[in-house]
Amino acid sequence: QKEVEQNSGPLSVPEGAIASLNCTYSDRVSQSFFWYRQYSGKSPELIMSIYSNGDKEDGRFTAQLNKASQYVSLLIRDSQPSDSATYLCAVNDGANNLFFGTGTRLTVIP
Amino acid sequence: GAGVSQSPRYKVAKRGQDVALRCDPISGHVSLFWYQQALGQGPEFLTYFQNEAQLDKSGLPSDRFFAERPEGSVSTLKIQRTQQEDSAVYLCASSLVRGDLALSYNEQFFGPGTRLTVL
């Protein structure tokens, strides 16, 4: 059974702060890791992908992967109210489908 | 370029009716996936196509669910004799190539989804 665990939140941060979102996964053979942003009533939007240990930065977003600890995280710097959404962690086992966590709801307070 | 499109965006069905949900993937994308998302949950895998071949249907919840992609592009998810527990958002995603090839190409891009309500 492949499992992806996330804190459901809600996580509230003030505008301009760093939001830290965490995810653990159970399948050691997982190779690809993704963060999706989902606004209420909308479909998931891919914001970050990471495949190797370490950090990957894209604008205000940084994804961190530690395969030994089976842990992946997303940092959002200079959080904006428009970042308020549910963030879904997804793990691909290298074959085909994605396994998703239940998502962490983030609220950025102006 | 155009993203993944799905139709209809909303569907209301009476219990026992059959429904058909359509997905048009990003042009050139080999792989197509269907997911079901219940309220407050992450998407759950239903089935996967590589071109016209259905390589994995392990997530389909019952034999009332059927998916096809006859020409390797547009896909249809059909639900027969709908039940109230089928009410959910059905999401379609596509990716450029198989997940076991170059990892950077296995990113999946989602369509807007079809919200199905079974009364």
CSV table of C-alpha atoms in Angstrom, one decimal, chain B residues 69-70 75 95:
chain,number,residue,atom,x,y,z
B,69,ARG,CA,-9.1,5.7,-25.7
B,70,PRO,CA,-9.7,4.1,-29.1
B,75,SER,CA,-10.6,9.3,-23.9
B,95,SER,CA,1.8,13.5,-19.7
